Amino acid sequence: MGRGRAKAKQTKVARELKYFSPNTDLSALERELHGSSYAEPERVSDDSAGEDEYDEYGKWASGQQ
């Protein structure tokens, strides 16, 4: 029988959320989305022609760091 009061409260909360518009700092959002400290990854040169990319893991796994 107490469903009416609960439903009325849910409706009130939903309406407040729907029409609530806080002040948004768009410049902070832009900085966050663009990542101000973004740097392009460096290209790997082909100087290590004979080495396999898994050699470093093999050395680490065997304890030869």
PDB file of C-alpha atoms in Angstrom:
ATOM      1  CA  MET A   1       0.000   0.000   0.000  1.00  0.00           C
ATOM      2  CA  GLY A   2       2.938   2.396   0.493  1.00  0.00           C
ATOM      3  CA  ARG A   3       3.838   2.297  -3.203  1.00  0.00           C
ATOM      4  CA  GLY A   4       2.285   5.697  -3.989  1.00  0.00           C
ATOM      5  CA  ARG A   5       4.658   7.687  -1.802  1.00  0.00           C
ATOM      6  CA  ALA A   6       7.733   5.818  -3.089  1.00  0.00           C
ATOM      7  CA  LYS A   7       6.658   6.297  -6.704  1.00  0.00           C
ATOM      8  CA  ALA A   8       6.031  10.001  -6.130  1.00  0.00           C
ATOM      9  CA  LYS A   9       9.522  10.405  -4.682  1.00  0.00           C
ATOM     10  CA  GLN A  10      11.089   8.526  -7.621  1.00  0.00           C
ATOM     11  CA  THR A  11       9.172  10.736 -10.054  1.00  0.00           C
ATOM     12  CA  LYS A  12      10.345  13.868  -8.235  1.00  0.00           C
ATOM     13  CA  VAL A  13      13.971  12.741  -8.283  1.00  0.00           C
ATOM     14  CA  ALA A  14      13.758  11.773 -11.962  1.00  0.00           C
ATOM     15  CA  ARG A  15      12.278  15.152 -12.850  1.00  0.00           C
ATOM     16  CA  GLU A  16      15.018  16.989 -10.927  1.00  0.00           C
ATOM     17  CA  LEU A  17      17.704  15.005 -12.742  1.00  0.00           C
ATOM     18  CA  LYS A  18      16.093  15.576 -16.112  1.00  0.00           C
ATOM     19  CA  TYR A  19      15.904  19.346 -15.780  1.00  0.00           C
ATOM     20  CA  PHE A  20      19.039  19.935 -13.691  1.00  0.00           C
ATOM     21  CA  SER A  21      21.795  21.594 -15.733  1.00  0.00           C
ATOM     22  CA  PRO A  22      24.947  22.341 -13.741  1.00  0.00           C
ATOM     23  CA  ASN A  23      27.504  24.865 -14.988  1.00  0.00           C
ATOM     24  CA  THR A  24      29.936  22.889 -17.117  1.00  0.00           C
ATOM     25  CA  ASP A  25      33.562  23.938 -17.506  1.00  0.00           C
ATOM     26  CA  LEU A  26      33.914  23.213 -21.214  1.00  0.00           C
ATOM     27  CA  SER A  27      37.571  24.214 -21.379  1.00  0.00           C
ATOM     28  CA  ALA A  28      38.441  21.653 -18.687  1.00  0.00           C
ATOM     29  CA  LEU A  29      36.450  19.040 -20.579  1.00  0.00           C
ATOM     30  CA  GLU A  30      38.303  19.897 -23.789  1.00  0.00           C
ATOM     31  CA  ARG A  31      41.680  19.584 -22.030  1.00  0.00           C
ATOM     32  CA  GLU A  32      40.678  16.218 -20.605  1.00  0.00           C
ATOM     33  CA  LEU A  33      39.471  14.877 -23.944  1.00  0.00           C
ATOM     34  CA  HIS A  34      42.448  16.118 -25.945  1.00  0.00           C
ATOM     35  CA  GLY A  35      45.057  15.220 -23.345  1.00  0.00           C
ATOM     36  CA  SER A  36      47.303  18.226 -22.959  1.00  0.00           C
ATOM     37  CA  SER A  37      50.388  16.069 -22.321  1.00  0.00           C
ATOM     38  CA  TYR A  38      49.947  13.817 -25.351  1.00  0.00           C
ATOM     39  CA  ALA A  39      53.149  13.013 -27.220  1.00  0.00           C
ATOM     40  CA  GLU A  40      53.387  10.860 -30.318  1.00  0.00           C
ATOM     41  CA  PRO A  41      55.100   7.524 -29.769  1.00  0.00           C
ATOM     42  CA  GLU A  42      58.638   7.304 -31.072  1.00  0.00           C
ATOM     43  CA  ARG A  43      59.349   5.177 -34.093  1.00  0.00           C
ATOM     44  CA  VAL A  44      61.547   2.129 -33.578  1.00  0.00           C
ATOM     45  CA  SER A  45      64.501   1.964 -35.901  1.00  0.00           C
ATOM     46  CA  ASP A  46      65.543  -1.229 -37.656  1.00  0.00           C
ATOM     47  CA  ASP A  47      69.103  -1.154 -36.265  1.00  0.00           C
ATOM     48  CA  SER A  48      68.610  -4.518 -34.555  1.00  0.00           C
ATOM     49  CA  ALA A  49      68.254  -6.513 -37.768  1.00  0.00           C
ATOM     50  CA  GLY A  50      69.152  -9.910 -36.290  1.00  0.00           C
ATOM     51  CA  GLU A  51      67.395  -9.640 -32.949  1.00  0.00           C
ATOM     52  CA  ASP A  52      63.984 -11.106 -32.395  1.00  0.00           C
ATOM     53  CA  GLU A  53      61.487  -8.988 -30.447  1.00  0.00           C
ATOM     54  CA  TYR A  54      61.112 -11.783 -27.904  1.00  0.00           C
ATOM     55  CA  ASP A  55      64.831 -11.963 -27.074  1.00  0.00           C
ATOM     56  CA  GLU A  56      64.399  -9.411 -24.272  1.00  0.00           C
ATOM     57  CA  TYR A  57      61.711 -11.578 -22.702  1.00  0.00           C
ATOM     58  CA  GLY A  58      63.911 -14.647 -23.002  1.00  0.00           C
ATOM     59  CA  LYS A  59      66.769 -12.858 -21.237  1.00  0.00           C
ATOM     60  CA  TRP A  60      64.444 -11.660 -18.506  1.00  0.00           C
ATOM     61  CA  ALA A  61      62.844 -15.076 -18.034  1.00  0.00           C
ATOM     62  CA  SER A  62      66.229 -16.790 -17.706  1.00  0.00           C
ATOM     63  CA  GLY A  63      67.514 -14.128 -15.298  1.00  0.00           C
ATOM     64  CA  GLN A  64      70.178 -12.739 -17.656  1.00  0.00           C
ATOM     65  CA  GLN A  65      68.900  -9.159 -17.648  1.00  0.00           C
TER      66      GLN A  65
END
